[in-house]
PDB file of C-alpha atoms in Angstrom:
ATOM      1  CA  UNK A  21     -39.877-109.422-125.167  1.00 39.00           C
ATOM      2  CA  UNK A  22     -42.335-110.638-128.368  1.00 40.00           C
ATOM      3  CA  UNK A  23     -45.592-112.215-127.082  1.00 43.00           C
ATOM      4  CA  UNK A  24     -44.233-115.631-128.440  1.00 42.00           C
ATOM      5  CA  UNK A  25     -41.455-115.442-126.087  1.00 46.00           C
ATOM      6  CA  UNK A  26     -44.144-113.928-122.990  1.00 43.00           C
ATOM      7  CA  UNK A  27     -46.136-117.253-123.585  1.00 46.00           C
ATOM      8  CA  UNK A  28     -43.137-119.626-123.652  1.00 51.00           C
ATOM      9  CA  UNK A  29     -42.217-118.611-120.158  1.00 85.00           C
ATOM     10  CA  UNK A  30     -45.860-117.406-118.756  1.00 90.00           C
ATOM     11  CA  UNK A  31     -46.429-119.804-115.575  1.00 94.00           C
ATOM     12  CA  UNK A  32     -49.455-119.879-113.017  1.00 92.00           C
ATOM     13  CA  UNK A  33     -49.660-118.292-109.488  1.00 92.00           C
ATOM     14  CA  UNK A  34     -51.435-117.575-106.899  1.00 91.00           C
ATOM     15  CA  UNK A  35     -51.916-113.985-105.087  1.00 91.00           C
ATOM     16  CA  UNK A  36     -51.216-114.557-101.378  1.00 91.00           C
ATOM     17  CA  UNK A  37     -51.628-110.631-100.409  1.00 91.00           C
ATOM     18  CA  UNK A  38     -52.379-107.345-102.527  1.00 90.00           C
ATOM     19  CA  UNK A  39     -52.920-104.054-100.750  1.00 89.00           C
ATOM     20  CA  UNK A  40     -55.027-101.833-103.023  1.00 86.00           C
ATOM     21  CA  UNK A  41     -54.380 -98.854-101.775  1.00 86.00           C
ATOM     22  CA  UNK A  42     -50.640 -98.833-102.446  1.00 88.00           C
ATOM     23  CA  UNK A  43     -51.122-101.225-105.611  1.00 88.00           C
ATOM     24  CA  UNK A  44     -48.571-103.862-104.782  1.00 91.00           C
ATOM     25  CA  UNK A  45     -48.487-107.338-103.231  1.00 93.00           C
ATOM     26  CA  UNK A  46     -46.639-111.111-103.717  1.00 95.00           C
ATOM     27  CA  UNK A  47     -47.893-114.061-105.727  1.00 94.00           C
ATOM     28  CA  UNK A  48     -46.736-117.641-104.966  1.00 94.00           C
ATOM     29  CA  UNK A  49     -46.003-119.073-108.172  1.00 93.00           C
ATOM     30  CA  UNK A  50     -46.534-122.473-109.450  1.00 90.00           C
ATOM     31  CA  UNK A  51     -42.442-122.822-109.690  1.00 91.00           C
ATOM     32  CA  UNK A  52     -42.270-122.527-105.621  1.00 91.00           C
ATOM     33  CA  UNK A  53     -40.761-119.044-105.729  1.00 93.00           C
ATOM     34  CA  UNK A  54     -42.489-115.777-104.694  1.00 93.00           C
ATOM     35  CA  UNK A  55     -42.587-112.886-107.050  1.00 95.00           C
ATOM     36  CA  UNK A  56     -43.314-109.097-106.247  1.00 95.00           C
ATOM     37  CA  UNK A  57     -46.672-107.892-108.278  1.00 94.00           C
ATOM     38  CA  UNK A  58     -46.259-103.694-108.799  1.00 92.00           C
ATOM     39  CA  UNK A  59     -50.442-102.962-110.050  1.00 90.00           C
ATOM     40  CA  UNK A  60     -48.929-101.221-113.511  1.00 90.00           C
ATOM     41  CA  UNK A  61     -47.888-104.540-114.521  1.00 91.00           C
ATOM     42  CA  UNK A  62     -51.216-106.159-114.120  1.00 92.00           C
ATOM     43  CA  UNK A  63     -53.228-106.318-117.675  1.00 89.00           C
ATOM     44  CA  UNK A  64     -56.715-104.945-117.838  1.00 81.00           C
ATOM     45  CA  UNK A  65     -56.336-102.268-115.385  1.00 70.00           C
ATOM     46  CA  UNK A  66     -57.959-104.630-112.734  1.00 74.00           C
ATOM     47  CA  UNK A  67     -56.324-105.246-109.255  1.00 79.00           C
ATOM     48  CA  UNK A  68     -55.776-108.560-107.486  1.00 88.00           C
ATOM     49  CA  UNK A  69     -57.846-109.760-104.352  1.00 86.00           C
ATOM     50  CA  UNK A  70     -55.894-112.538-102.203  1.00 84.00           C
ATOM     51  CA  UNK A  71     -56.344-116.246-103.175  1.00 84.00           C
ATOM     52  CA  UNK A  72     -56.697-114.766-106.978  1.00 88.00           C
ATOM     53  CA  UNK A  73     -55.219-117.142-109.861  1.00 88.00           C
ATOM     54  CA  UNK A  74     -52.635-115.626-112.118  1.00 91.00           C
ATOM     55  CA  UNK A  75     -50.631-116.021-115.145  1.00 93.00           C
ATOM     56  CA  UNK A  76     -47.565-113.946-115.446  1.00 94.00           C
ATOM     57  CA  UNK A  77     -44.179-113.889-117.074  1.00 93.00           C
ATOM     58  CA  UNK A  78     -41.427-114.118-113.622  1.00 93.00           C
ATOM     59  CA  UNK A  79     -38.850-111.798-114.218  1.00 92.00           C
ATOM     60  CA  UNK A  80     -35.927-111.789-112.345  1.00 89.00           C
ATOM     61  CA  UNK A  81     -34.709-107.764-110.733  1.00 87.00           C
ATOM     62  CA  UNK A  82     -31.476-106.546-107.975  1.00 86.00           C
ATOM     63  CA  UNK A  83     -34.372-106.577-105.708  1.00 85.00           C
ATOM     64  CA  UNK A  84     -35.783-110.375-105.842  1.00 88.00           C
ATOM     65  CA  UNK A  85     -38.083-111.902-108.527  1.00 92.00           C
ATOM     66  CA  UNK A  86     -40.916-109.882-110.020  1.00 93.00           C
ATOM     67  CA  UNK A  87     -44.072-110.545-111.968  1.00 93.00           C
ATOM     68  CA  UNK A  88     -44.887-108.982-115.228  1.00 92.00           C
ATOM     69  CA  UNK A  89     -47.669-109.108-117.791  1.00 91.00           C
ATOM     70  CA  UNK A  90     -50.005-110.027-114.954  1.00 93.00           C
ATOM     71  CA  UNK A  91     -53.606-111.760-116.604  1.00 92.00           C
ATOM     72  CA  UNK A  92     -56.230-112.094-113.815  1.00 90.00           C
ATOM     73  CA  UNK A  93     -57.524-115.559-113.354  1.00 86.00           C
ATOM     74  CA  UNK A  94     -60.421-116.496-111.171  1.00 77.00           C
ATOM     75  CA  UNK A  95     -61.279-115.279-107.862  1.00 78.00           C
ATOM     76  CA  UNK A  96     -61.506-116.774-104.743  1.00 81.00           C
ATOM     77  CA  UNK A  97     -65.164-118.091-104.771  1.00 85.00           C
ATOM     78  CA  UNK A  98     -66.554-118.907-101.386  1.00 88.00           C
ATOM     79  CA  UNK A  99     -67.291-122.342-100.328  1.00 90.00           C
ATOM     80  CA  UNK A 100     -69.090-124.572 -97.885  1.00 92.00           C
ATOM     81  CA  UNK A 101     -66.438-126.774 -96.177  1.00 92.00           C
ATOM     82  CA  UNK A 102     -66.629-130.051 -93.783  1.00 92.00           C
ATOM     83  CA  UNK A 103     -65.247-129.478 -90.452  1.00 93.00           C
ATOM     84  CA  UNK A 104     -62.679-131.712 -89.166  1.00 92.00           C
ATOM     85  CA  UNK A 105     -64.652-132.892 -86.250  1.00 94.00           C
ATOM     86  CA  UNK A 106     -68.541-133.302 -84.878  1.00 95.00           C
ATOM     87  CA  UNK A 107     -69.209-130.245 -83.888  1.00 96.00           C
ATOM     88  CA  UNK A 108     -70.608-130.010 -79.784  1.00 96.00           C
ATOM     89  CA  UNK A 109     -71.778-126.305 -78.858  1.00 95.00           C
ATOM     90  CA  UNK A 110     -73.546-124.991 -75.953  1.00 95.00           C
ATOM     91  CA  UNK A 111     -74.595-122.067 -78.215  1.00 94.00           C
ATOM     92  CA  UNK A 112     -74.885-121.847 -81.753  1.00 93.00           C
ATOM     93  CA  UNK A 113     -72.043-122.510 -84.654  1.00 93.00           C
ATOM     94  CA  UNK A 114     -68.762-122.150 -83.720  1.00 94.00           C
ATOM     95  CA  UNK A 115     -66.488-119.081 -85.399  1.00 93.00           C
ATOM     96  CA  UNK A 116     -65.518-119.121 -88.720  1.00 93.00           C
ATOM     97  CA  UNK A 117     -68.528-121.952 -89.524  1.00 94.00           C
ATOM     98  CA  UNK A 118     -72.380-121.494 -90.375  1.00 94.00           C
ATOM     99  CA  UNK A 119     -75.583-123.742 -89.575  1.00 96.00           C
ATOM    100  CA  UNK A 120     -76.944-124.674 -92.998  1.00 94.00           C
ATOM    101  CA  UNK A 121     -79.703-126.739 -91.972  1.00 93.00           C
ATOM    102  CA  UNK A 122     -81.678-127.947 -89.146  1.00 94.00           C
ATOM    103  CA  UNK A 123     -82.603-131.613 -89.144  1.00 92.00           C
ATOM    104  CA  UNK A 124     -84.148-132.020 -85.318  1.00 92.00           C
ATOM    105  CA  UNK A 125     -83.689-132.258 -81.777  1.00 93.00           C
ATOM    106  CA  UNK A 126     -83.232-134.846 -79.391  1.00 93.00           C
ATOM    107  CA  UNK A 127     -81.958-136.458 -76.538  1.00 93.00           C
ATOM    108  CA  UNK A 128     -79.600-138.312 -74.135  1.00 93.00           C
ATOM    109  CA  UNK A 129     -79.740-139.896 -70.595  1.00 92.00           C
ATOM    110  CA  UNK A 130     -77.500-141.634 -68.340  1.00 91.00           C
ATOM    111  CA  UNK A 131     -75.988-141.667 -64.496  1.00 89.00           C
ATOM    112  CA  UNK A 132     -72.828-141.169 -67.117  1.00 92.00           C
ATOM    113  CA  UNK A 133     -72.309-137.327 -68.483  1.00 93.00           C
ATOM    114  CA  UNK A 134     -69.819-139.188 -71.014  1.00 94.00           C
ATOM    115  CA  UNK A 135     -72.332-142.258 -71.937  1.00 94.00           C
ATOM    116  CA  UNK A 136     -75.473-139.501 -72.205  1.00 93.00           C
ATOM    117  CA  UNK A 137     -73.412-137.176 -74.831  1.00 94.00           C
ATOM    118  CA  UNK A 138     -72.213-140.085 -76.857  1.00 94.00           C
ATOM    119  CA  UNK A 139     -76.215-141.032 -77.237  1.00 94.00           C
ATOM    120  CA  UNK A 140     -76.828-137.415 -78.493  1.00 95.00           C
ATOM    121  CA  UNK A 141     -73.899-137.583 -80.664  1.00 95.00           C
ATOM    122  CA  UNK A 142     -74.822-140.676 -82.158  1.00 94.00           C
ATOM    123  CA  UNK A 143     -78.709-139.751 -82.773  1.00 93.00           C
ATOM    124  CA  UNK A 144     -77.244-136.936 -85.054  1.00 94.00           C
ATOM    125  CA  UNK A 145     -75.068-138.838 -86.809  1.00 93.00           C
ATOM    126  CA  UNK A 146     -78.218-141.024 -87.756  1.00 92.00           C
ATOM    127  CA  UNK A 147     -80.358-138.097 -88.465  1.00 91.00           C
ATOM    128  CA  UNK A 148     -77.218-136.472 -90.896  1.00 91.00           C
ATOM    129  CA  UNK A 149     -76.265-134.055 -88.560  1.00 94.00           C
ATOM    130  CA  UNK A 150     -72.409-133.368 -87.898  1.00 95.00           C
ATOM    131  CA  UNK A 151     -73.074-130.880 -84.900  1.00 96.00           C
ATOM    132  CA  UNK A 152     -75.351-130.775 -81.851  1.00 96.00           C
ATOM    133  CA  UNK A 153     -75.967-127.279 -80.687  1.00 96.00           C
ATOM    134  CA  UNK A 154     -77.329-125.319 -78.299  1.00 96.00           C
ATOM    135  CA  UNK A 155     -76.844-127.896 -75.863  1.00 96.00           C
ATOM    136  CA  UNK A 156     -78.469-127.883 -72.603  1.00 95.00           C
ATOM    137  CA  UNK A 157     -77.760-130.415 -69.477  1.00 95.00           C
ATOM    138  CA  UNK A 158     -79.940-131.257 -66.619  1.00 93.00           C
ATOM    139  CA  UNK A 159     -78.955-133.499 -63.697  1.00 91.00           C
ATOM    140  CA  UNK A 160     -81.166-134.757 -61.054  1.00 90.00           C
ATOM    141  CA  UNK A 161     -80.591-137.979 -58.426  1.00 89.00           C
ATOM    142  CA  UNK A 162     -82.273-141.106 -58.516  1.00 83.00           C
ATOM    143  CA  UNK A 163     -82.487-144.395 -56.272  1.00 78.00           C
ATOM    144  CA  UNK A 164     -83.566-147.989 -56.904  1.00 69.00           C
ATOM    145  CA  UNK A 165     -86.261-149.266 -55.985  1.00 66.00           C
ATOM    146  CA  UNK A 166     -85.678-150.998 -52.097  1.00 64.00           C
ATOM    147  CA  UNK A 167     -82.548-149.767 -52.069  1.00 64.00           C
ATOM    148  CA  UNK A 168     -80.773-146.729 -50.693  1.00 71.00           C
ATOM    149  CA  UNK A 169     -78.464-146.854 -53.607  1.00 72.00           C
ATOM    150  CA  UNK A 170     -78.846-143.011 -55.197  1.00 81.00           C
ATOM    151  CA  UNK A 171     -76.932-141.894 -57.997  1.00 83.00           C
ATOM    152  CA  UNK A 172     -76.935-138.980 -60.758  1.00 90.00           C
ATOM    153  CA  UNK A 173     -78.688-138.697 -63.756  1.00 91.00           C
ATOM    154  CA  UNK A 174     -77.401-136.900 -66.606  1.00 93.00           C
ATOM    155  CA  UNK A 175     -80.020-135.668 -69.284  1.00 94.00           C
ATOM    156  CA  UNK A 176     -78.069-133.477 -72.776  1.00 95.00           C
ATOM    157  CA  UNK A 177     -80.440-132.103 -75.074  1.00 95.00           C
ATOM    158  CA  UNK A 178     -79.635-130.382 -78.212  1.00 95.00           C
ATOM    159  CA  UNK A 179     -80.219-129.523 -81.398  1.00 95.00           C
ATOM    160  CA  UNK A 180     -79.579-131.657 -84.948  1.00 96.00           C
ATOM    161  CA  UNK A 181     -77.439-129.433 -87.473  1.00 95.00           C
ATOM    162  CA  UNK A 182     -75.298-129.469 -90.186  1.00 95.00           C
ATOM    163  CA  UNK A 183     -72.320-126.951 -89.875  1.00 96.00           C
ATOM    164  CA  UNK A 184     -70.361-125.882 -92.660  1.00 95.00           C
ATOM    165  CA  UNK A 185     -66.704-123.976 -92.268  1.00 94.00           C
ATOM    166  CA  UNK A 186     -67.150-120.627 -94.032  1.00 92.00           C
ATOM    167  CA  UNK A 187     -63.993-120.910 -96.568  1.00 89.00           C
ATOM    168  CA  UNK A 188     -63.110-119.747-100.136  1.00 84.00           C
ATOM    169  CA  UNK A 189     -61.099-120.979-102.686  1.00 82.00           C
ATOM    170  CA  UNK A 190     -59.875-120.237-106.737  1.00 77.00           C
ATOM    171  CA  UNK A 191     -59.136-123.589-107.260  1.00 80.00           C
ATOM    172  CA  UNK A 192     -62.228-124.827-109.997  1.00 82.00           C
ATOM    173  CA  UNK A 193     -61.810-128.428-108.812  1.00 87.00           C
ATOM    174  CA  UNK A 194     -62.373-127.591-105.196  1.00 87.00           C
ATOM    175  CA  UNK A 195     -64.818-125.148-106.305  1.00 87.00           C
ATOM    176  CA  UNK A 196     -66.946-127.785-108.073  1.00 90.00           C
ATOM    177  CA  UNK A 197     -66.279-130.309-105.217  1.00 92.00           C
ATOM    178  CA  UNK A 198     -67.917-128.052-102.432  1.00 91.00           C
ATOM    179  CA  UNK A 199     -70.820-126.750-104.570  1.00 91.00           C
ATOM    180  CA  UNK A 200     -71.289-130.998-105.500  1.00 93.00           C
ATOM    181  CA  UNK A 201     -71.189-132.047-101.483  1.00 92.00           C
ATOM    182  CA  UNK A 202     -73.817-128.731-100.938  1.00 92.00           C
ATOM    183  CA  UNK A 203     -76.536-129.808-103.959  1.00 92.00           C
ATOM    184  CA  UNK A 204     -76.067-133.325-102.645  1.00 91.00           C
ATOM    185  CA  UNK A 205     -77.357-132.625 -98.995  1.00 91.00           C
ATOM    186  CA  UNK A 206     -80.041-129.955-100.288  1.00 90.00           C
ATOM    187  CA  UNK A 207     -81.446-133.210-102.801  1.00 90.00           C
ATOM    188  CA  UNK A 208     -81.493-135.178 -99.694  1.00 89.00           C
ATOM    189  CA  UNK A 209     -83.258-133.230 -97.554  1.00 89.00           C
ATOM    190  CA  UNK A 210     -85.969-132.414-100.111  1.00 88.00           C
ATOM    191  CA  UNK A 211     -86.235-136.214-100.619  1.00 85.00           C
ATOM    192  CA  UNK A 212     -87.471-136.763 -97.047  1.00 75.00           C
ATOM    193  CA  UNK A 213     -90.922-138.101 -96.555  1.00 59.00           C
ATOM    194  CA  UNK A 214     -92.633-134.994 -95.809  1.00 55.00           C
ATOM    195  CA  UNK A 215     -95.533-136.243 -95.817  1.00 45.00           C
ATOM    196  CA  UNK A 216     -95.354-137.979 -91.887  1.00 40.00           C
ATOM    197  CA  UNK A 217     -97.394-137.035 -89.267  1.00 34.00           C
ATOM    198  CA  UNK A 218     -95.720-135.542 -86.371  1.00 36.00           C
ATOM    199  CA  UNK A 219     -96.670-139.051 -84.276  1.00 36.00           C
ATOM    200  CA  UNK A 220     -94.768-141.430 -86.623  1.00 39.00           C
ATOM    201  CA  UNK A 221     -91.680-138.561 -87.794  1.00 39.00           C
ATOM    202  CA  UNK A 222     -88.268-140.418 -86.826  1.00 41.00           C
ATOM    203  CA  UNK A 223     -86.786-136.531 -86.760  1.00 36.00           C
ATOM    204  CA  UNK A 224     -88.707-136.153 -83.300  1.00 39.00           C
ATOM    205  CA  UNK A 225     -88.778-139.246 -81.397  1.00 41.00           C
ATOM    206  CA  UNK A 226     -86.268-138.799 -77.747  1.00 48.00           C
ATOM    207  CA  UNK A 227     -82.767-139.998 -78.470  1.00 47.00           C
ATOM    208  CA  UNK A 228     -82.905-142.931 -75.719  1.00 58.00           C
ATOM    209  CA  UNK A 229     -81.174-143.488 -72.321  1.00 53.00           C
ATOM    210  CA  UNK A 230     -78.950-145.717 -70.668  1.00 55.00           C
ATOM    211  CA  UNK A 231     -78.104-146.561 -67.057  1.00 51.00           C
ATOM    212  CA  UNK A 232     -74.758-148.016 -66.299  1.00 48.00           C
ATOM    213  CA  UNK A 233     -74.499-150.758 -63.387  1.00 45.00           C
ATOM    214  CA  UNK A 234     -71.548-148.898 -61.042  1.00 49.00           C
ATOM    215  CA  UNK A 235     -68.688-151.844 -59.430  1.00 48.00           C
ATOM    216  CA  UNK A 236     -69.871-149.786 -56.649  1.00 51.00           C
ATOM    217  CA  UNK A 237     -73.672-150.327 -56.846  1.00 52.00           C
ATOM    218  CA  UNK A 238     -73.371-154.025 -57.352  1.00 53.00           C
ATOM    219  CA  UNK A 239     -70.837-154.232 -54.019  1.00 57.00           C
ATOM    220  CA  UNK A 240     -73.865-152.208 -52.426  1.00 59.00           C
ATOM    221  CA  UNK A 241     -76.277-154.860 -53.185  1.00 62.00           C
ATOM    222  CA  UNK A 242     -74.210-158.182 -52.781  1.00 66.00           C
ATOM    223  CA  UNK A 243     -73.599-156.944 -49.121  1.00 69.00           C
ATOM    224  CA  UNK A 244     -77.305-156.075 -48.844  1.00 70.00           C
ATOM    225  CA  UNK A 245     -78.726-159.645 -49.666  1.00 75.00           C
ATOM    226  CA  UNK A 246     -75.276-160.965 -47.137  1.00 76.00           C
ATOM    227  CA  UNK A 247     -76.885-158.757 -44.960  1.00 77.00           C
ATOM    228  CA  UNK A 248     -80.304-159.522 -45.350  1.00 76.00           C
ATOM    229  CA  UNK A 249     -79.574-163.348 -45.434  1.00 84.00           C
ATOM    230  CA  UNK A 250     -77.406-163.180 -41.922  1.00 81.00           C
ATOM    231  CA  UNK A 251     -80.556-161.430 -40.495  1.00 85.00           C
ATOM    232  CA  UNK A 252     -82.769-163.934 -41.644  1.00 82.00           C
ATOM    233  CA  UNK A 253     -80.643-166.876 -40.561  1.00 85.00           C
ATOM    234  CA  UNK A 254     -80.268-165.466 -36.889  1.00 85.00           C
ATOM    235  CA  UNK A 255     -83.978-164.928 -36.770  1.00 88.00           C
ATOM    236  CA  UNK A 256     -84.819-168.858 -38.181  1.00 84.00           C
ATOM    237  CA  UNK A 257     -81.944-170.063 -35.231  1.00 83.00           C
ATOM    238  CA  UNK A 258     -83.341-168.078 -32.465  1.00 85.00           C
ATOM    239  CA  UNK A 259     -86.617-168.889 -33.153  1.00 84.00           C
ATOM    240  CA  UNK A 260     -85.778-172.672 -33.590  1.00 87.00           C
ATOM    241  CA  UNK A 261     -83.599-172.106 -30.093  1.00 84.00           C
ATOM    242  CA  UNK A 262     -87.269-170.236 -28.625  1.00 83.00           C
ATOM    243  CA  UNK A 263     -89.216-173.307 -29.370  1.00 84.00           C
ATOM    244  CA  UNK A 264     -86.234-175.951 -28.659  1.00 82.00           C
ATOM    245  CA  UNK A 265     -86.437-174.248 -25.189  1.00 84.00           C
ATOM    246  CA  UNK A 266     -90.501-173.832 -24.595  1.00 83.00           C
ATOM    247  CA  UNK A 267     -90.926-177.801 -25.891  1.00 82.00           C
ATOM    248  CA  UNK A 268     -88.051-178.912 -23.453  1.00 80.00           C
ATOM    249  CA  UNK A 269     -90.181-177.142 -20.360  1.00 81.00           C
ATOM    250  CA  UNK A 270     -93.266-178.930 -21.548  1.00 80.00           C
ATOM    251  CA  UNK A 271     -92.007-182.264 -21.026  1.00 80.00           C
ATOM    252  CA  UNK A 272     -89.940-181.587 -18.153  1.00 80.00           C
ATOM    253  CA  UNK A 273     -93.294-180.009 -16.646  1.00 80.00           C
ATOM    254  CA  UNK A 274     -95.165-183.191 -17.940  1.00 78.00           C
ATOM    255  CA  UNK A 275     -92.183-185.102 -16.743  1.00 78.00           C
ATOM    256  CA  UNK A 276     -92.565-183.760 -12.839  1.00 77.00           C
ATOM    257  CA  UNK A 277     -96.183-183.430 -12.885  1.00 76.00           C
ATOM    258  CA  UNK A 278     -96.204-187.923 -13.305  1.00 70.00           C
ATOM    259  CA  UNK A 279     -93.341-188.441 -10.812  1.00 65.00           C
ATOM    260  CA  UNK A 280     -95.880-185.927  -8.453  1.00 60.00           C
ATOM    261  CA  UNK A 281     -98.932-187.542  -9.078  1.00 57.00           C
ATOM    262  CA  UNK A 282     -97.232-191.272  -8.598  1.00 55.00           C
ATOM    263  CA  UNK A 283     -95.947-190.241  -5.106  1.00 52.00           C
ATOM    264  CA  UNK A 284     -99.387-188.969  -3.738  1.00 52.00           C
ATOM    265  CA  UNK A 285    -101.257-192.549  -4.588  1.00 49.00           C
ATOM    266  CA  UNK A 286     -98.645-194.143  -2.793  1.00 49.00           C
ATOM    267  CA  UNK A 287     -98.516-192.172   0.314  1.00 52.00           C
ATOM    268  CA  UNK A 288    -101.984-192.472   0.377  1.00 50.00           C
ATOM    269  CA  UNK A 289    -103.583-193.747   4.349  1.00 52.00           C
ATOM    270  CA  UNK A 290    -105.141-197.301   4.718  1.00 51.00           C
ATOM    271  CA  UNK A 291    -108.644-197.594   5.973  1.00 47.00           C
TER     272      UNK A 291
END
């Protein structure tokens, strides 16, 4: 085959395995067919590394589709990537990703686990994080004041990060994406005020609390003032029935003692 004729029908691939020690392996070409790879027929004397671009001629064989005149393209370089999600860890990065910065710690309260993470969650988000970490979570029980009403507080704390999923790629266009999203957090990170004192630094003020009014707790306290009104009322009436009863005596007292006093000046003996 002349070199003009290798060119016509040269197409791109991409090595998906290649085991050095036997020198042979299986590209995925650009024409959605897989081709065998023998190491002779790779130029330069170099061998292939998986995720490796290619050019090669496909030749068909009795034995499937081969690839000949192999030229060595670019490597897989390895790349920052975004995770899919916001990262939550009780430790440190999950498998597979890595912590490339630290923007702060913080905070989140409520008598609801759920409402206290979404605080923490939300702080990072603010502060450019995309992963709390190393999350801790105390609980403790609280009650209102003149009320026997307790309930539990929930308290996350945690650590502001931005995690990155270890990944690699040969790809120039993805390649020059990731290195473009990495130089764009390191330039905003360096462009932070760091000239704040600790006192007035957003980065370490408490991420904030909530407390969440329970249908519960608010059935607790409607029957508490019913209650407390119903005493009150049956005090007022039995007083009012106390003093009804003590003023009625008084003038039934006053009452007798004239009728008494009348009878005795009349009864009286003639001189």
């Amino acid at each position: 085959m002349t070199q003009e004729n290798a060119t016509a029908t040269t197409i791109q691939g991409v090595v998906t395995s290649f085991v050095q020690a036997k020198g042979y392996g299986f590209i995925n070409g650009g024409d959605g067919e897989r081709y065998f790879v023998h190491g002779s027929d790779v130029l330069g004397d170099q061998g292939l590394v998986t995720g490796q671009r290619v050019t090669f001629v496909p030749t068909p064989s009795p034995k499937g589709s081969k690839a000949k005149q192999v030229v060595p393209g670019l490597g897989p370089t390895p790349i920052y990537v975004e995770p899919d999600n916001f990262i939550w860890s009780k430790g440190g990065a999950p498998r597979g990703m890595e912590v490339v910065l630290i923007t702060g710690t913080g905070w989140g309260k409520s008598n609801d686990p759920n409402k206290a993470r979404e605080i923490l969650a939300n702080q990072a988000r603010e502060w450019g994080a995309n992963a709390v970490l190393n999350v801790t979570m105390d609980k403790w029980t609280e009650s209102e004041t003149c009320s026997n009403y307790c309930y539990t507080m929930h308290r996350f704390s945690g650590e502001f990060a931005v995690v990155k999923v270890v990944s690699s790629s040969s790809d120039p266009a993805v390649i020059a994406q990731a290195q473009h999203e990495m130089q764009a957090l390191t330039d905003w990170w360096n462009s932070r005020d760091t000239g704040d004192t600790p006192a007035d630094n957003p980065w370490s003020q408490p991420a904030g609390e909530t407390r969440l009014v329970e249908p519960a707790k608010v059935k607790l306290v409607l029957g508490l003032v019913a209650s407390w009104t119903w005493t009150f009322l049956r005090i007022f009436g039995l007083s009012i029935r106390y003093l009804g009863r003590q003023a009625f005596a008084f003038v039934r007292e006053r009452l007798a003692s004239g009728k008494g006093g009348g009878k005795d000046k009349t009864d009286a003996p003639r001189e």
